[in-house]
Short mmCIF file of C-alpha atoms in Angstrom, two decimals:
data_model
loop_
_atom_site.label_atom_id
_atom_site.label_comp_id
_atom_site.label_asym_id
_atom_site.label_seq_id
_atom_site.Cartn_x
_atom_site.Cartn_y
_atom_site.Cartn_z
CA ALA Z 1 10.63 2.10 -2.79
CA GLN Z 2 9.39 -1.12 -0.92
CA LYS Z 3 6.48 -0.82 1.06
CA VAL Z 4 4.07 -3.42 2.73
CA THR Z 5 0.62 -2.51 3.75
CA GLN Z 6 -1.69 -4.39 6.05
CA ALA Z 7 -5.04 -2.54 6.04
CA GLN Z 8 -6.52 -4.61 8.87
CA THR Z 9 -5.53 -3.42 12.12
CA GLU Z 10 -7.27 -5.76 14.32
CA ILE Z 11 -9.72 -8.53 13.43
CA SER Z 12 -12.09 -10.49 15.64
CA VAL Z 13 -13.69 -13.93 14.63
CA VAL Z 14 -15.42 -16.70 16.67
CA GLU Z 15 -13.67 -19.84 16.77
CA LYS Z 16 -13.99 -22.11 13.93
CA GLU Z 17 -14.58 -19.31 11.60
CA ASP Z 18 -12.52 -18.67 8.59
CA VAL Z 19 -10.47 -15.61 8.32
CA THR Z 20 -8.35 -13.86 5.56
CA LEU Z 21 -5.55 -11.49 6.27
CA ASP Z 22 -4.81 -9.02 3.96
CA CYS Z 23 -1.30 -7.95 2.48
CA VAL Z 24 -0.39 -5.62 -0.49
CA TYR Z 25 3.13 -4.71 -1.31
CA GLU Z 26 5.15 -2.44 -3.53
CA THR Z 27 8.44 -3.05 -4.87
CA ARG Z 28 10.10 -2.08 -8.36
CA ASP Z 29 12.13 -5.16 -8.51
CA THR Z 30 11.19 -8.34 -10.54
CA THR Z 31 12.92 -10.81 -8.00
CA TYR Z 32 11.62 -10.42 -4.37
CA TYR Z 33 10.61 -12.72 -1.61
CA LEU Z 34 7.48 -12.55 0.52
CA PHE Z 35 6.98 -13.69 4.16
CA TRP Z 36 4.43 -14.13 6.74
CA TYR Z 37 5.33 -14.23 10.39
CA LYS Z 38 3.14 -14.79 13.48
CA GLN Z 39 3.95 -13.05 16.71
CA PRO Z 40 1.88 -14.78 19.63
CA PRO Z 41 1.67 -13.02 23.00
CA SER Z 42 4.76 -14.27 24.23
CA GLY Z 43 6.41 -12.00 21.91
CA GLU Z 44 8.59 -14.28 19.53
CA LEU Z 45 8.45 -14.24 15.75
CA VAL Z 46 7.42 -17.51 14.21
CA PHE Z 47 8.35 -18.03 10.60
CA LEU Z 48 5.23 -19.22 8.51
CA ILE Z 49 6.24 -19.00 4.97
CA ARG Z 50 8.51 -17.60 2.35
CA ARG Z 51 7.48 -17.28 -1.27
CA ASN Z 52 9.54 -16.09 -4.18
CA SER Z 53 8.32 -13.66 -6.87
CA PHE Z 54 8.57 -16.42 -9.64
CA ASP Z 55 6.50 -18.84 -7.89
CA GLU Z 56 2.77 -17.80 -8.05
CA GLN Z 57 1.12 -21.17 -7.01
CA ASN Z 58 -0.93 -20.96 -3.87
CA GLU Z 59 0.25 -22.84 -0.96
CA ILE Z 60 -1.88 -24.84 1.81
CA SER Z 61 -0.36 -25.96 4.98
CA GLY Z 62 -2.99 -27.60 7.18
CA ARG Z 63 -5.36 -24.77 8.15
CA TYR Z 64 -3.33 -22.23 6.62
CA SER Z 65 -3.32 -21.13 2.94
CA TRP Z 66 -1.80 -18.24 1.01
CA ASN Z 67 -3.09 -16.80 -2.12
CA PHE Z 68 -0.27 -15.08 -4.08
CA GLN Z 69 -1.42 -12.61 -6.81
CA LYS Z 70 1.41 -10.90 -8.74
CA SER Z 71 -1.27 -8.83 -10.87
CA THR Z 72 -2.68 -7.18 -7.80
CA SER Z 73 0.65 -7.17 -5.59
CA SER Z 74 -1.07 -9.25 -3.04
CA PHE Z 75 -0.15 -12.12 -0.68
CA ASN Z 76 -3.16 -12.94 1.49
CA PHE Z 77 -3.11 -15.35 4.30
CA THR Z 78 -6.20 -17.57 5.24
CA ILE Z 79 -6.87 -19.53 8.29
CA THR Z 80 -9.48 -22.01 8.13
CA ALA Z 81 -11.54 -23.13 11.27
CA SER Z 82 -9.58 -20.49 13.38
CA GLN Z 83 -8.85 -21.55 17.03
CA VAL Z 84 -7.86 -19.71 20.18
CA VAL Z 85 -4.31 -20.61 19.62
CA ASP Z 86 -4.33 -18.71 16.45
CA SER Z 87 -4.83 -15.34 18.30
CA ALA Z 88 -1.53 -13.40 17.68
CA VAL Z 89 -0.17 -10.50 15.54
CA TYR Z 90 0.73 -11.46 12.01
CA PHE Z 91 3.28 -9.79 9.97
CA CYS Z 92 3.53 -9.76 6.14
CA ALA Z 93 7.05 -8.86 4.86
CA LEU Z 94 9.04 -8.22 1.62
CA SER Z 95 12.61 -8.60 0.76
CA GLU Z 96 14.24 -7.62 -2.62
CA ALA Z 97 17.57 -9.40 -2.28
CA ILE Z 98 17.91 -12.10 0.37
CA PRO Z 99 20.44 -12.22 2.09
CA TYR Z 100 21.86 -9.02 1.20
CA ASP Z 101 18.83 -6.82 1.78
CA LYS Z 102 16.80 -5.93 4.80
CA VAL Z 103 13.22 -7.30 5.41
CA ILE Z 104 10.55 -4.58 5.13
CA PHE Z 105 7.56 -5.44 7.42
CA GLY Z 106 4.10 -4.57 7.48
CA PRO Z 107 2.44 -2.85 10.41
CA GLY Z 108 0.77 -6.41 11.30
CA THR Z 109 -2.76 -7.41 11.96
CA SER Z 110 -3.92 -8.18 15.21
CA LEU Z 111 -6.18 -11.35 15.24
CA SER Z 112 -8.20 -12.24 18.18
CA VAL Z 113 -10.04 -15.54 18.04
CA ILE Z 114 -12.84 -15.79 20.44
CA PRO Z 115 -14.13 -18.91 22.04
CA ASN X 1 20.52 -27.28 15.61
CA ALA X 2 19.89 -24.46 18.31
CA GLY X 3 17.86 -21.58 16.88
CA VAL X 4 19.11 -17.84 17.15
CA MET X 5 19.86 -16.91 20.69
CA GLN X 6 19.45 -13.55 22.36
CA ASN X 7 20.31 -12.36 25.68
CA PRO X 8 19.29 -10.89 27.93
CA ARG X 9 15.63 -11.69 27.34
CA HIS X 10 14.74 -8.62 29.48
CA LEU X 11 16.81 -5.60 30.42
CA VAL X 12 16.08 -2.75 32.57
CA ARG X 13 18.26 0.53 32.35
CA ARG X 14 17.90 3.96 33.66
CA ARG X 15 18.16 6.99 31.61
CA GLY X 16 21.92 7.60 30.78
CA GLN X 17 23.00 4.04 31.20
CA GLU X 18 24.51 1.74 28.48
CA ALA X 19 22.47 -1.30 27.18
CA ARG X 20 24.32 -4.13 25.51
CA LEU X 21 21.99 -6.67 23.60
CA ARG X 22 23.76 -9.96 22.43
CA CYS X 23 22.86 -12.18 19.57
CA SER X 24 24.27 -15.81 18.80
CA PRO X 25 23.32 -16.75 15.10
CA MET X 26 22.29 -20.20 14.08
CA LYS X 27 25.12 -22.50 13.50
CA GLY X 28 26.48 -22.06 9.87
CA HIS X 29 24.99 -18.53 9.86
CA SER X 30 27.18 -15.88 8.96
CA HIS X 31 24.78 -12.93 8.24
CA VAL X 32 23.09 -11.08 11.35
CA TYR X 33 20.37 -8.49 11.16
CA TRP X 34 19.00 -6.32 14.04
CA TYR X 35 15.38 -4.98 14.11
CA ARG X 36 13.53 -2.88 16.51
CA GLN X 37 9.92 -3.16 17.19
CA LEU X 38 8.50 -0.14 19.31
CA PRO X 39 5.37 -0.71 21.26
CA GLU X 40 2.37 -1.26 18.97
CA GLU X 41 4.53 -1.07 15.84
CA GLY X 42 5.89 -3.60 13.37
CA LEU X 43 9.49 -4.21 12.94
CA LYS X 44 11.89 -1.81 11.53
CA PHE X 45 15.31 -2.77 10.07
CA MET X 46 18.41 -1.36 11.69
CA VAL X 47 21.60 -2.92 10.64
CA TYR X 48 22.91 -5.82 8.66
CA LEU X 49 26.32 -7.37 9.53
CA GLN X 50 28.38 -10.13 8.11
CA LYS X 51 31.46 -11.31 10.06
CA GLU X 52 33.47 -8.23 11.15
CA ASN X 53 31.72 -6.07 8.50
CA ILE X 54 28.83 -3.94 8.59
CA ILE X 55 27.08 -4.16 5.31
CA ASP X 56 24.18 -2.02 5.73
CA GLU X 57 23.40 0.45 8.74
CA SER X 58 20.78 2.63 6.90
CA GLY X 59 18.15 2.02 9.76
CA MET X 60 20.27 2.74 12.74
CA PRO X 61 19.84 6.09 14.87
CA LYS X 62 22.95 8.34 13.91
CA GLU X 63 23.99 8.77 17.43
CA ARG X 64 24.34 6.50 20.43
CA PHE X 65 23.57 3.28 18.44
CA SER X 66 26.37 1.00 17.22
CA ALA X 67 26.63 -2.70 16.28
CA GLU X 68 29.29 -5.25 15.93
CA PHE X 69 29.69 -8.90 14.64
CA PRO X 70 33.57 -9.95 15.31
CA LYS X 71 35.17 -12.81 14.26
CA GLU X 72 34.52 -14.79 17.36
CA GLY X 73 31.54 -14.42 19.79
CA PRO X 74 28.15 -13.12 19.42
CA SER X 75 26.83 -9.98 17.63
CA ILE X 76 26.52 -7.01 19.93
CA LEU X 77 24.01 -3.87 19.67
CA ARG X 78 25.08 -1.45 21.85
CA ILE X 79 22.87 1.79 23.02
CA GLN X 80 24.73 4.23 24.99
CA GLN X 81 23.26 6.90 27.19
CA VAL X 82 19.59 5.31 26.77
CA VAL X 83 16.77 7.54 26.80
CA ARG X 84 13.06 6.26 27.36
CA GLY X 85 12.29 6.20 23.55
CA ASP X 86 14.63 3.44 23.46
CA SER X 87 12.24 1.10 25.21
CA ALA X 88 11.25 -1.61 22.68
CA ALA X 89 12.00 -5.13 21.60
CA TYR X 90 15.28 -5.60 19.93
CA PHE X 91 15.09 -8.63 17.43
CA CYS X 92 18.13 -10.36 16.00
CA ALA X 93 17.81 -12.54 12.82
CA SER X 94 20.52 -14.52 11.12
CA SER X 95 20.76 -16.19 7.62
CA PRO X 96 23.32 -18.39 5.83
CA PRO X 97 25.71 -17.31 3.21
CA LEU X 98 24.26 -16.72 -0.29
CA ALA X 99 23.32 -19.85 -2.46
CA ALA X 100 23.19 -22.09 0.65
CA GLY X 101 19.54 -22.69 -0.35
CA GLU X 102 17.98 -21.25 2.72
CA GLU X 103 17.77 -17.86 2.39
CA THR X 104 15.01 -17.24 5.10
CA GLN X 105 16.08 -15.06 8.11
CA TYR X 106 15.43 -16.75 11.42
CA PHE X 107 14.43 -14.57 14.29
CA GLY X 108 15.58 -15.03 17.89
CA PRO X 109 13.35 -14.54 20.59
CA GLY X 110 14.08 -10.82 21.22
CA THR X 111 15.41 -8.46 24.09
CA ARG X 112 12.70 -6.40 25.68
CA LEU X 113 14.55 -3.15 26.78
CA LEU X 114 12.74 -0.99 29.34
CA VAL X 115 14.38 2.46 29.94
CA LEU X 116 13.19 3.96 33.25
#
């Protein structure tokens, strides 16, 4: 069965610190997709990244970077030099067969960046 | 290209009333998904529809909830005889047909339902 675990419920950091959000997933399929979404206090869901299971290259986008480790079934997300605007709930998610399957979301990690 | 649109953004209903939530997918997207986010929780899949067809409704409560995606018009999530436990944010997402090269589901802003 599919499952996504985000062990960190809440994290607080001081502005300009780096922070890593952990994500561990379970799936029996060999082809799957991993996602990160951001949900700011306004409530909408903002797509951040999609990664397919065959692409283990790490990705960097500005202050954001993602570390995909198939061997440990992890897809961690790091924010460098955090800013107050990064305060949000971050969801890691998994899908086994887009677009014919549902996205399974983790419980989310609430990040607070303190000025 | 407008994103996924949902209306209303906020909906207040009294117990026993009906709630109708609308979702217009992105242009060119023929697949629609509905998710529910209960307070302080992550999103849970409810139903996946293509035009005029329900593909997967494994996440839908057995009673009072229904969804449709007609040939013309938006997708509708309908909740009959609402109860307080239905209070949640309901998100719609859409994606293009398979092999379009953009498989990501794009989410709408959500409808916040409050049942008094």
